[in-house]
Short mmCIF file of C-alpha atoms in Angstrom, two decimals:
data_model
loop_
_atom_site.label_atom_id
_atom_site.label_comp_id
_atom_site.label_asym_id
_atom_site.label_seq_id
_atom_site.Cartn_x
_atom_site.Cartn_y
_atom_site.Cartn_z
CA MET A 277 6.90 -53.93 -12.17
CA ALA A 278 9.81 -51.60 -12.94
CA ARG A 279 7.36 -48.94 -14.10
CA SER A 280 5.38 -49.10 -10.82
CA VAL A 281 8.59 -48.74 -8.84
CA ILE A 282 9.58 -45.69 -10.91
CA TYR A 283 6.14 -44.16 -10.39
CA SER A 284 6.25 -44.84 -6.66
CA CYS A 285 9.63 -43.15 -6.11
CA PRO A 286 8.31 -39.57 -6.25
CA VAL A 287 5.48 -40.55 -3.90
CA LEU A 288 7.93 -42.09 -1.43
CA LEU A 289 10.18 -39.05 -1.66
CA LEU A 290 7.24 -36.71 -1.07
CA THR A 291 6.11 -38.79 1.91
CA PHE A 292 9.63 -38.72 3.35
CA CYS A 293 9.86 -34.94 2.90
CA LEU A 294 6.47 -34.41 4.54
CA ALA A 295 7.56 -36.54 7.47
CA LEU A 296 10.54 -34.24 7.96
CA SER A 297 8.56 -31.05 7.44
CA ASP A 298 7.89 -30.55 11.15
CA ASP A 299 11.63 -30.35 11.77
CA ILE A 300 12.58 -28.25 8.74
CA GLN A 301 11.89 -24.53 8.92
CA PHE A 302 11.12 -22.86 5.58
CA PRO A 303 11.05 -19.09 4.95
CA LYS A 304 7.47 -17.82 4.69
CA ASP A 305 5.87 -16.56 1.49
CA THR A 306 5.90 -12.76 1.81
CA ARG A 307 4.37 -11.86 -1.57
CA LEU A 308 1.45 -9.41 -1.54
CA ASP A 309 -0.17 -9.95 -4.95
CA HIS A 310 -0.61 -13.70 -5.37
CA HIS A 311 -4.18 -13.88 -4.01
CA THR A 312 -7.29 -12.60 -5.78
CA PHE A 313 -9.78 -10.94 -3.44
CA PRO A 314 -12.66 -11.03 -3.37
CA PRO A 315 -12.43 -14.57 -4.75
CA LYS A 316 -14.16 -15.65 -7.93
CA VAL A 317 -17.16 -17.74 -6.93
CA LEU A 318 -17.88 -20.34 -9.60
CA THR A 319 -21.14 -22.21 -10.02
CA LYS A 320 -20.44 -25.94 -10.08
CA LYS A 321 -21.85 -28.01 -12.92
CA ASP A 322 -22.00 -30.94 -10.53
CA LYS A 323 -25.17 -30.22 -8.55
CA LEU A 324 -24.22 -32.85 -5.98
CA ILE A 325 -21.30 -30.79 -4.69
CA PRO A 326 -22.19 -27.46 -3.07
CA VAL A 327 -20.52 -24.26 -4.29
CA GLY A 328 -17.36 -23.56 -2.31
CA HIS A 329 -17.09 -27.03 -0.81
CA LEU A 330 -13.63 -27.54 0.77
CA ARG A 331 -12.65 -24.02 -0.31
CA PRO A 332 -11.64 -21.10 1.96
CA PHE A 333 -14.26 -18.85 3.52
CA GLY A 334 -15.55 -16.40 0.90
CA PHE A 335 -15.82 -18.92 -1.97
CA GLN A 336 -19.33 -19.96 -0.97
CA LYS A 337 -21.19 -16.77 -1.96
CA LYS A 338 -20.40 -13.65 -3.97
CA PRO A 339 -20.02 -10.47 -1.88
CA ASP A 340 -22.56 -7.65 -2.01
CA GLY A 341 -19.78 -5.15 -2.70
CA PRO A 342 -16.94 -3.25 -1.01
CA VAL A 343 -17.04 -1.60 2.39
CA ILE A 344 -17.72 2.18 2.29
CA GLU A 345 -14.48 4.10 1.67
CA TYR A 346 -13.26 7.62 2.44
CA GLN A 347 -10.15 9.32 1.10
CA GLU A 348 -9.66 11.08 4.43
CA ALA A 349 -10.82 10.43 7.99
CA LEU A 350 -14.18 11.80 9.09
CA HIS A 351 -14.72 14.49 11.69
CA PRO A 352 -15.42 12.70 15.03
CA LYS A 353 -19.07 13.81 15.02
CA LYS A 354 -19.62 12.50 11.48
CA PHE A 355 -17.78 9.29 12.33
CA TRP A 356 -20.17 8.81 15.25
CA GLU A 357 -23.33 9.73 13.32
CA ASN A 358 -22.65 7.79 10.10
CA HIS A 359 -20.82 4.74 11.40
CA VAL A 360 -20.24 4.14 15.12
CA SER A 361 -23.82 4.83 16.26
CA LYS A 362 -25.17 2.66 13.42
CA LYS A 363 -22.39 0.04 13.57
CA VAL A 364 -21.54 0.41 9.87
CA PRO A 365 -17.94 -0.49 8.81
CA CYS A 366 -15.86 1.91 6.74
CA VAL A 367 -12.33 2.30 5.34
CA TYR A 368 -10.05 5.35 5.59
CA ARG A 369 -7.52 5.43 2.74
CA GLY A 370 -4.07 6.77 3.64
CA GLU A 371 -5.07 7.94 7.12
CA VAL A 372 -1.77 7.04 8.84
CA LEU A 373 0.64 7.42 5.91
CA ASP A 374 2.52 10.19 7.71
CA SER A 375 3.28 8.01 10.76
CA PRO A 376 7.04 7.73 11.42
CA ALA A 377 6.45 3.98 11.87
CA MET A 378 5.65 3.71 8.14
CA THR A 379 9.31 4.20 7.27
CA ASN A 380 11.06 3.53 10.58
CA TRP A 381 9.80 0.09 11.52
CA THR A 382 12.20 -2.17 9.69
CA ASP A 383 13.27 -5.35 11.50
CA GLU A 384 16.65 -3.76 12.22
CA TYR A 385 15.08 -0.61 13.69
CA LEU A 386 12.59 -2.56 15.82
CA LYS A 387 15.38 -4.76 17.19
CA GLU A 388 17.70 -1.86 17.92
CA LYS A 389 15.18 0.53 19.50
CA PHE A 390 12.50 -1.75 20.95
CA GLY A 391 14.12 -5.21 21.05
CA ASP A 392 13.96 -5.59 24.84
CA LEU A 393 10.21 -4.82 25.12
CA ASN A 394 7.92 -7.72 26.03
CA VAL A 395 5.14 -8.74 23.62
CA LEU A 396 2.59 -11.56 23.38
CA VAL A 397 2.94 -14.08 20.53
CA GLU A 398 0.41 -16.55 19.10
CA VAL A 399 0.14 -19.06 16.25
CA LYS A 400 -0.82 -17.84 12.78
CA LYS A 401 -3.90 -19.98 12.24
CA GLU A 402 -5.99 -18.69 15.08
CA ASP A 403 -8.12 -21.19 17.01
CA ARG A 404 -8.70 -19.35 20.30
CA THR A 405 -7.71 -22.35 22.41
CA THR A 406 -3.96 -21.85 22.84
CA ARG A 407 -2.51 -19.46 25.39
CA PRO A 408 -0.02 -16.96 23.93
CA LYS A 409 3.63 -16.79 24.93
CA ARG A 410 5.42 -13.73 26.20
CA MET A 411 8.78 -12.92 24.61
CA THR A 412 10.85 -9.89 23.69
CA ILE A 413 10.57 -8.24 20.28
CA ALA A 414 14.20 -9.23 19.62
CA THR A 415 13.33 -12.90 20.27
CA PHE A 416 10.32 -12.68 17.96
CA LEU A 417 12.40 -11.15 15.17
CA LYS A 418 14.83 -14.06 15.35
CA GLY A 419 12.22 -16.58 14.32
CA TYR A 420 9.10 -15.00 12.84
CA LEU A 421 10.15 -15.42 9.20
CA LYS A 422 10.35 -19.20 9.70
CA GLU A 423 8.00 -19.95 12.58
CA ASN A 424 4.20 -19.74 12.49
CA TRP A 425 4.20 -16.77 14.84
CA TYR A 426 2.47 -13.44 15.03
CA ILE A 427 2.49 -10.69 17.66
CA VAL A 428 -0.76 -9.43 19.14
CA THR A 429 -0.05 -7.30 22.17
CA VAL A 430 -0.67 -3.96 23.81
CA LEU A 431 1.25 -1.33 21.81
CA PRO A 432 4.05 -0.38 24.24
CA ASP A 433 4.12 3.27 25.31
CA GLU A 434 7.64 3.52 23.88
CA MET A 435 6.25 2.74 20.39
CA ARG A 436 2.97 4.69 20.46
CA GLY A 437 4.71 7.97 19.69
CA GLU A 438 5.61 6.73 16.19
CA VAL A 439 2.03 5.98 15.09
CA LYS A 440 -0.45 8.68 14.07
CA ALA A 441 -3.73 8.97 15.98
CA SER A 442 -6.67 9.16 13.60
CA LYS A 443 -8.41 12.51 13.18
CA SER A 444 -11.62 10.77 14.28
CA PHE A 445 -10.24 10.35 17.81
CA GLN A 446 -8.89 13.85 18.37
CA CYS A 447 -11.97 15.31 20.09
CA GLY A 448 -15.43 14.42 21.34
CA SER A 449 -16.54 11.46 23.46
CA PHE A 450 -14.07 9.10 21.79
CA THR A 451 -11.19 10.75 23.68
CA LYS A 452 -12.61 9.34 26.94
CA THR A 453 -13.45 5.80 25.82
CA ILE A 454 -10.25 4.38 24.27
CA GLN A 455 -9.57 1.02 25.91
CA GLU A 456 -6.36 -0.22 24.25
CA THR A 457 -3.96 0.39 21.42
CA ASN A 458 -2.59 -2.90 20.06
CA PHE A 459 0.45 -3.93 18.00
CA TRP A 460 0.24 -6.74 15.42
CA MET A 461 3.15 -8.20 13.45
CA SER A 462 3.74 -11.32 11.34
CA SER A 463 5.42 -12.53 8.17
CA GLY A 464 1.99 -12.87 6.52
CA GLU A 465 -0.13 -15.84 5.44
CA THR A 466 -2.22 -15.57 8.60
CA ALA A 467 -5.91 -16.35 8.99
CA SER A 468 -8.26 -15.37 11.79
CA VAL A 469 -11.31 -17.34 12.82
CA ILE A 470 -14.75 -15.96 11.97
CA HIS A 471 -15.47 -13.85 15.05
CA PHE A 472 -16.75 -10.65 16.61
CA ASP A 473 -15.37 -8.53 19.43
CA ALA A 474 -16.78 -6.49 22.28
CA ASP A 475 -15.10 -3.21 21.40
CA HIS A 476 -15.15 -0.94 18.38
CA ASN A 477 -11.85 -1.15 16.49
CA LEU A 478 -9.99 1.11 14.09
CA HIS A 479 -7.41 -1.20 12.51
CA CYS A 480 -4.57 0.66 10.74
CA LEU A 481 -2.05 -1.13 8.53
CA LEU A 482 1.59 -0.01 8.56
CA ASP A 483 3.06 -2.74 6.34
CA GLY A 484 1.72 -5.59 4.17
CA ARG A 485 -1.78 -6.34 2.93
CA LYS A 486 -4.95 -7.49 4.71
CA ASP A 487 -8.22 -8.81 3.29
CA PHE A 488 -11.38 -8.45 5.39
CA VAL A 489 -14.66 -10.35 5.06
CA MET A 490 -17.32 -8.32 6.89
CA ILE A 491 -20.68 -9.87 7.89
CA ASP A 492 -23.69 -8.32 9.60
CA PRO A 493 -24.34 -9.93 13.03
CA LYS A 494 -27.81 -11.04 11.91
CA TYR A 495 -26.06 -13.91 10.08
CA SER A 496 -24.53 -15.40 13.23
CA GLU A 497 -26.61 -18.61 13.00
CA GLU A 498 -25.59 -19.18 9.38
CA LEU A 499 -21.94 -18.94 10.47
CA TYR A 500 -22.31 -21.45 13.33
CA MET A 501 -21.03 -19.08 15.99
CA ALA A 502 -19.92 -21.62 18.58
CA ARG A 503 -19.34 -19.52 21.65
CA TYR A 504 -20.74 -16.27 22.93
CA ASP A 505 -19.75 -14.95 26.34
CA PRO A 506 -22.09 -12.15 27.47
CA SER A 507 -19.59 -11.08 30.13
CA THR A 508 -16.98 -10.29 27.47
CA GLY A 509 -19.24 -9.48 24.52
CA SER A 510 -17.25 -11.61 22.07
CA GLY A 511 -17.78 -14.81 20.11
CA TYR A 512 -16.35 -16.96 17.35
CA SER A 513 -17.12 -19.79 14.93
CA LYS A 514 -15.47 -23.21 14.79
CA VAL A 515 -15.91 -23.40 11.01
CA ASP A 516 -12.53 -24.09 9.37
CA VAL A 517 -11.89 -20.89 7.38
CA ASP A 518 -9.31 -22.61 5.14
CA MET A 519 -11.49 -25.52 4.02
CA ILE A 520 -15.23 -25.30 4.66
CA ASN A 521 -17.15 -28.56 4.56
CA MET A 522 -20.37 -27.42 2.92
CA PHE A 523 -22.13 -30.70 3.70
CA GLN A 524 -21.66 -29.93 7.39
CA HIS A 525 -21.86 -26.13 7.21
CA GLY A 526 -24.09 -25.47 4.23
CA GLU A 527 -25.75 -22.45 5.85
CA VAL A 528 -22.53 -20.47 5.35
CA ALA A 529 -23.61 -19.83 1.74
CA LYS A 530 -26.59 -17.81 3.02
CA ALA A 531 -24.49 -15.23 4.88
CA ARG A 532 -24.21 -11.99 2.88
CA TRP A 533 -20.91 -10.14 3.15
CA THR A 534 -18.94 -7.11 2.06
CA TRP A 535 -15.19 -6.87 1.60
CA ALA A 536 -12.17 -4.62 1.98
CA THR A 537 -8.48 -4.89 1.14
CA ILE A 538 -6.30 -2.45 3.05
CA TRP A 539 -2.74 -1.43 2.23
CA PRO A 540 -0.02 0.40 4.22
CA GLY A 541 -1.44 3.66 5.56
CA ASP A 542 -5.10 2.53 5.35
CA CYS A 543 -7.46 1.93 8.29
CA ILE A 544 -10.69 -0.04 8.59
CA TYR A 545 -13.36 0.57 11.21
CA ILE A 546 -14.82 -2.67 12.63
CA PRO A 547 -17.91 -2.02 14.77
CA ALA A 548 -18.35 -3.76 18.13
CA GLY A 549 -20.19 -7.04 17.61
CA TYR A 550 -19.64 -7.02 13.82
CA ILE A 551 -18.64 -10.43 12.46
CA HIS A 552 -15.45 -10.54 10.41
CA GLN A 553 -12.63 -12.76 9.17
CA VAL A 554 -9.16 -11.52 8.20
CA ARG A 555 -6.19 -12.75 6.16
CA SER A 556 -2.78 -11.09 5.92
CA TYR A 557 -0.08 -11.27 3.26
CA GLY A 558 3.53 -10.18 3.26
CA ARG A 559 5.41 -8.80 6.25
CA SER A 560 2.50 -7.38 8.16
CA ILE A 561 2.39 -4.70 10.87
CA SER A 562 -0.73 -3.04 12.27
CA ALA A 563 -1.68 -0.67 15.05
CA THR A 564 -5.25 -0.83 16.30
CA THR A 565 -7.36 1.37 18.55
CA LEU A 566 -10.09 -0.31 20.61
CA PHE A 567 -12.79 1.96 21.97
CA THR A 568 -16.26 1.95 23.48
CA ASN A 569 -19.06 4.50 23.36
CA TYR A 570 -22.25 4.75 25.37
CA GLY A 571 -25.11 7.23 25.20
CA GLU A 572 -25.02 10.46 23.25
CA PHE A 573 -21.93 11.84 21.56
CA ASP A 574 -20.51 15.02 23.11
CA ASP A 575 -18.52 17.11 20.63
CA THR A 576 -18.33 20.37 22.58
CA ASP A 577 -14.52 20.24 22.70
CA CYS A 578 -14.36 19.92 18.89
CA GLU A 579 -15.23 23.57 18.31
CA GLY A 580 -12.21 25.34 16.83
CA LYS A 581 -10.16 22.11 16.69
CA ASP A 582 -7.44 22.37 14.03
CA PHE A 583 -6.83 18.58 13.79
CA SER A 584 -3.06 18.91 13.47
CA TYR A 585 -0.84 15.82 13.64
CA MET A 586 -1.25 13.84 16.87
CA SER A 587 0.37 10.52 17.83
CA MET A 588 -1.16 7.60 19.68
CA LYS A 589 0.96 8.53 22.67
CA ASP A 590 -1.10 11.73 22.96
CA MET A 591 -4.34 9.74 23.40
CA ALA A 592 -5.74 8.88 26.85
CA VAL A 593 -5.80 5.05 26.90
CA MET A 594 -7.30 2.79 29.58
CA TRP A 595 -4.99 -0.27 29.44
CA THR A 596 -1.34 0.41 28.63
CA TYR A 597 2.08 -1.23 28.86
CA LYS A 598 5.55 0.20 29.15
CA LYS A 599 8.89 -1.40 29.88
CA GLY A 600 9.34 -2.17 33.55
CA ASP A 601 5.62 -2.24 34.43
CA LYS A 602 5.27 -4.18 37.68
CA VAL A 603 1.61 -3.70 38.61
CA PRO A 604 0.63 -6.44 38.26
CA ALA A 605 4.09 -8.00 37.88
CA LYS A 606 5.04 -8.85 34.29
CA VAL A 607 1.44 -8.88 33.05
CA ILE A 608 0.79 -7.26 29.70
CA GLU A 609 -2.72 -5.94 30.30
CA ILE A 610 -4.42 -6.90 27.07
CA GLY A 611 -8.04 -7.93 26.67
CA PHE A 612 -9.29 -7.09 30.14
CA MET A 613 -12.95 -6.15 30.52
CA ASN A 614 -13.58 -2.52 29.76
CA THR A 615 -14.47 -0.59 32.88
CA ASP A 616 -17.54 1.07 31.36
CA SER A 617 -19.27 -2.27 30.79
CA LEU A 618 -18.12 -3.50 34.21
CA LEU A 619 -19.74 -0.51 35.92
CA GLU A 620 -22.86 -0.97 33.79
CA THR A 621 -23.09 -4.62 34.93
CA LEU A 622 -22.77 -3.65 38.61
CA LEU A 623 -25.59 -1.14 38.16
CA LEU A 624 -27.73 -3.80 36.49
CA LEU A 625 -27.19 -6.03 39.53
CA LEU A 626 -28.83 -3.31 41.62
CA GLY A 627 -32.00 -3.65 39.58
CA ASP A 628 -34.72 -1.36 40.94
CA GLY A 629 -33.21 -1.41 44.42
CA ASP A 630 -30.67 0.86 46.03
CA GLU A 631 -28.42 -1.78 47.61
CA LEU A 632 -25.96 -4.20 46.00
CA ARG A 633 -25.68 -6.98 48.60
CA ILE A 634 -22.41 -8.86 49.03
CA GLU A 635 -24.20 -12.15 48.17
CA LYS A 636 -25.23 -10.85 44.74
CA PHE A 637 -21.75 -9.42 44.18
CA ALA A 638 -20.30 -12.85 45.08
CA MET A 639 -22.50 -14.56 42.48
CA PHE A 640 -21.37 -12.04 39.84
CA TYR A 641 -17.71 -12.40 40.83
CA ASN A 642 -17.75 -16.22 40.91
CA HIS A 643 -19.56 -16.35 37.57
CA LEU A 644 -16.86 -14.32 35.83
CA LYS A 645 -13.86 -15.59 37.77
CA PHE A 646 -14.57 -19.28 37.32
CA ASP A 647 -16.60 -19.16 34.08
CA ILE A 648 -19.56 -21.04 35.58
CA ASP A 649 -23.31 -20.48 35.32
CA PRO A 650 -25.01 -18.14 37.81
CA GLU A 651 -26.63 -21.00 39.78
CA GLU A 652 -23.26 -22.63 40.44
CA ALA A 653 -21.76 -19.23 41.18
CA ALA A 654 -24.42 -18.55 43.80
CA GLU A 655 -23.77 -21.92 45.45
CA LEU A 656 -20.11 -21.02 45.98
CA GLY A 657 -21.28 -18.27 48.30
CA VAL A 658 -19.25 -15.45 49.82
CA SER A 659 -15.62 -16.57 49.97
CA ASP A 660 -12.80 -14.84 51.83
CA GLU A 661 -11.56 -13.62 48.44
CA VAL A 662 -14.93 -12.01 47.71
CA LYS A 663 -14.94 -10.36 51.13
CA GLU A 664 -11.43 -9.01 50.59
CA ILE A 665 -12.48 -7.37 47.31
CA PHE A 666 -15.91 -6.17 48.41
CA TYR A 667 -14.64 -4.55 51.60
CA GLN A 668 -12.27 -2.42 49.55
CA TYR A 669 -15.43 -0.71 48.29
CA ASP A 670 -17.33 -1.15 51.58
CA PRO A 671 -14.80 -0.23 54.28
CA ASP A 672 -17.52 -0.08 56.97
CA LYS A 673 -18.32 -3.77 56.27
CA LYS A 674 -22.05 -3.16 56.14
CA ASP A 675 -22.21 -5.92 53.45
CA TYR A 676 -23.86 -3.78 50.78
CA LEU A 677 -23.06 -0.89 48.43
CA THR A 678 -25.53 1.88 47.72
CA ARG A 679 -26.27 3.00 44.17
CA GLU A 680 -24.34 6.18 44.87
CA GLU A 681 -21.31 4.19 46.08
CA VAL A 682 -21.38 2.04 42.95
CA ASN A 683 -21.61 5.09 40.71
CA ASN A 684 -18.69 6.67 42.56
CA LEU A 685 -16.28 3.76 42.12
CA SER A 686 -13.02 5.18 40.80
CA LEU A 687 -11.41 4.15 37.54
CA GLU A 688 -8.58 2.43 39.41
CA GLN A 689 -11.06 0.50 41.60
CA LEU A 690 -12.86 -0.75 38.47
CA LYS A 691 -9.56 -1.68 36.82
CA ASN A 692 -8.51 -3.65 39.90
CA LEU A 693 -11.83 -5.51 39.84
CA ALA A 694 -11.34 -6.30 36.14
CA ARG A 695 -7.88 -7.67 36.94
CA ARG A 696 -9.31 -9.94 39.63
CA VAL A 697 -12.15 -11.44 37.59
CA ASP A 698 -10.16 -11.89 34.37
CA VAL A 699 -7.33 -14.40 34.03
CA PRO A 700 -4.30 -12.61 32.51
CA THR A 701 -3.53 -13.52 28.92
CA VAL A 702 -0.09 -14.68 30.11
CA PRO A 703 0.22 -15.27 33.87
CA PRO A 704 2.91 -13.26 35.67
CA GLU A 705 4.65 -16.44 36.82
CA GLN A 706 5.12 -17.68 33.25
CA PRO A 707 8.72 -17.06 32.13
CA ASN A 708 9.68 -15.40 28.88
CA PHE A 709 10.13 -17.61 25.84
CA GLU A 710 13.61 -17.80 24.32
CA TYR A 711 14.28 -18.94 20.74
CA GLN A 712 17.45 -20.54 19.40
CA ALA A 713 17.86 -20.43 15.62
CA GLU A 714 19.42 -23.34 13.74
CA GLU A 715 22.80 -21.70 13.40
CA GLU A 716 22.85 -21.16 17.17
CA GLY A 717 22.55 -24.81 18.02
CA GLY A 718 19.25 -26.20 16.84
CA MET A 719 15.57 -25.38 16.97
CA ASP A 720 15.29 -25.75 20.74
CA ALA A 721 12.48 -24.05 22.60
CA GLU A 722 14.00 -22.82 25.84
CA GLU A 723 12.24 -20.85 28.55
CA THR A 724 13.89 -18.54 30.99
CA GLY A 725 12.58 -16.39 33.82
CA LYS A 726 14.85 -13.47 32.97
CA GLU A 727 15.38 -11.01 30.17
CA PRO A 728 18.38 -11.61 27.90
CA GLU A 729 21.53 -10.89 29.91
CA LYS A 730 23.06 -8.74 27.20
CA GLU A 731 20.07 -6.39 27.33
CA ALA A 732 20.42 -6.11 31.10
CA GLU A 733 24.17 -5.49 30.86
CA LYS A 734 23.60 -2.83 28.19
CA GLU A 735 21.46 -0.87 30.64
CA GLY A 736 23.73 -1.49 33.66
CA ARG A 737 21.14 -3.39 35.68
CA GLU A 738 20.54 -6.86 37.06
CA PRO A 739 18.44 -9.20 34.88
CA GLU A 740 14.81 -9.50 35.99
CA ARG A 741 13.90 -12.88 37.47
CA ASP A 742 10.69 -14.72 38.31
CA ASP A 743 11.18 -16.57 41.60
CA ASP A 744 7.96 -18.51 42.08
CA LEU A 745 7.43 -19.96 38.61
CA ASP A 746 4.90 -22.55 39.75
CA GLU A 747 2.81 -20.30 41.97
CA GLY A 748 -0.74 -19.95 40.68
CA GLU A 749 -0.23 -22.51 37.88
CA ASP A 750 -2.88 -24.87 39.32
CA GLU A 751 -5.47 -22.09 39.26
CA HIS A 752 -4.88 -21.43 35.56
CA ARG A 753 -4.80 -25.15 34.76
CA ASP A 754 -8.11 -25.75 36.55
CA ARG A 755 -9.72 -22.89 34.65
CA ASP A 756 -8.35 -24.13 31.35
CA GLU A 757 -9.72 -27.64 31.94
CA ARG A 758 -13.21 -26.20 32.32
CA GLU A 759 -13.08 -24.45 28.97
CA GLU A 760 -15.05 -25.81 26.04
CA ASP A 761 -13.66 -27.47 22.92
CA GLU A 762 -10.51 -29.07 24.34
CA ASP A 763 -10.26 -31.04 21.11
CA PHE A 764 -9.80 -27.84 19.11
CA GLU A 765 -6.00 -27.76 19.56
CA ASP A 766 -3.02 -26.88 17.40
CA GLU A 767 -0.61 -29.79 17.89
CA GLU A 768 2.27 -28.12 16.08
CA PHE A 769 2.18 -25.22 18.48
CA GLU A 770 1.96 -27.50 21.53
CA ASP A 771 5.49 -28.77 20.94
CA ASP A 772 6.98 -25.41 21.85
CA TYR A 773 4.15 -23.81 23.77
CA GLU A 774 2.11 -24.71 26.82
CA GLN A 775 -1.53 -25.68 26.33
CA GLY A 776 -4.22 -23.37 27.65
CA LYS A 777 -7.07 -21.21 26.62
CA LYS A 778 -6.86 -17.46 26.50
CA THR A 779 -9.79 -15.72 28.11
CA ASN A 780 -10.04 -11.98 27.80
CA GLY A 781 -12.27 -9.00 27.53
CA HIS A 782 -12.38 -9.00 23.74
CA GLY A 783 -12.91 -12.63 23.22
CA HIS A 784 -8.98 -11.51 21.33
CA ALA A 785 -8.51 -12.60 20.86
CA HIS A 786 -8.61 -13.08 22.37
CA HIS A 787 -7.87 -10.66 21.14
CA ASP A 788 -9.89 -8.09 18.44
CA HIS A 789 -7.51 -9.41 19.91
CA ASP A 790 -8.32 -11.14 16.06
CA GLU A 791 -6.84 -9.21 13.19
CA LEU A 792 -3.80 -11.21 12.27
#
C-alpha cells in the first residue's frame, strides 16, 4: 500500500503541473541543432504498425534527396528558364548575407526603430481556422519568447530598405509581377500545415533555421488535401503534421519528397502550387517575396545590368504597408487576390463574346464575396452593392463592359475590386491587441482601439482611435460561420484571441502566408 502511494506521488505531481501549464508561461526552446533533418526513417519489425505511425510528417518515407542548390543567385532569365517556368524548387546559399537586417535586427533594435509599426500575429501550430490579431512590433516582442506567437505580415516599407533584393528580381518580367514582401518572426518551434500557395515565393532567412519538406503537386491525393479554392489558388491538408495516424492516413507514405534546411542568409524558391511543409527552430526571422508570372519572359532590360546591391525597398511591389496607411483604414493588405489573376478571371467570364454583362459579373462577385457556389451566387442576383462597383467601370450604366474596357481596367481599379471581394485578414474595426507581462500585473489579454500612448506622445500626436468597433462585425461573423471545418480549432489561442477563419489570396496563409 505504502509503495503504491509512493509510486503515485510523481504521477499526481505531474498531473497537477499539467493542469497549471495553461497558466504558466515557459521560455521557448531556441536551440538550432537538436533536430535531425531529414529524419531517420526506420523499418518497423512489427508489421502490424505502419512505418511512421504517430510520428511527425517526414518519418513515413525516406526523401528522394535534397532540393537543387546554388552558391549564388541565378540571372533572372536562367531563374525563369530552369525553375519558375518548370515549377522546380531551388535553394540560394548566402544570397542575402549582406542585408543590414542580418546584423541590425536584434529585439532591441526592432523595438527601438520599428516598435510602433502594426503587424499581424498568429499561433505557432498553424491550422488555418483562426483569424490573426493585429498588434505593434513592440507588443509582440514583449511576449513572443513565452507565448505561442509568430508574426506573418506585409513587410512594412520602413523595414524593406534593410533587406537585400535577390539578384533574380533585378530585371526582366519579375520586376513587374511582385505581389507582396512579407515579414515572419517567431521564437522557433513552429510548424506549418501541409499546403500550397497561389504565388511563387522566394523565402529568405535572416535568423534561425528552417526545414522544408517539398512535394510535387501530383501527390495531393496521397496527402489528403482537404480544401482547394480555385479563386485563390491555394489549398491545405488537415493531416496532423506532428503526429500522423497512419491507419487513417496511410497514403501519406506514398508521397515522394525532397528536402532543404536553410540557415541565415539562405533563400528557397517555392513554386506556385508546390506542396510543402515547414518547421522553424531558434529565434526565426524571414523576409519573403511573392510573385506571379504569366506568358513569356521578357529580359530586354537585363542587357548591360551590373546587378549591384539593391534593397527590397527598390522593388515595385503590388500590396504594401507603411505606418499611417489609412486606405483602407488600419487594414494591413496581406493575402489579397493578385490583380493579374483577377483580370484573367474577368476575361474568362467574357468567353467568346465581347460583352461582360452585369448579371455575370454579379455571379462572379457573389461567389467570391460570400464563398458560395456559382448557382447560389447567381440566385442572389444584382444587388445595390454590385451595381455600385460595376458602375465604377461602366459610368454610362449600359450594364455591360466590352472586352476592351475590361482589358483597360487600371491597376487601382483591380486592386479596389480585390479589396471588395476579399475579407481583410484583420478587419479595420478590430482594435489592436495589447499584452501585459506577468511582472506588469498578470497575463491579461487586453484590447484597445488606440496605439500605445507613449508612442503617440513621443511623436507629438494624438493616439489613433477606432470609433465604430462593432461596425461590420456581423458580416465577418456570418462569413466565418459558413467556413468549413469549424471543429478544427485551437482552444488555447481562443482564450486570448477571437475565433474566425482567415480567407486570403494565398490561402496564407493564409498566408504563403505559411512559412512559419
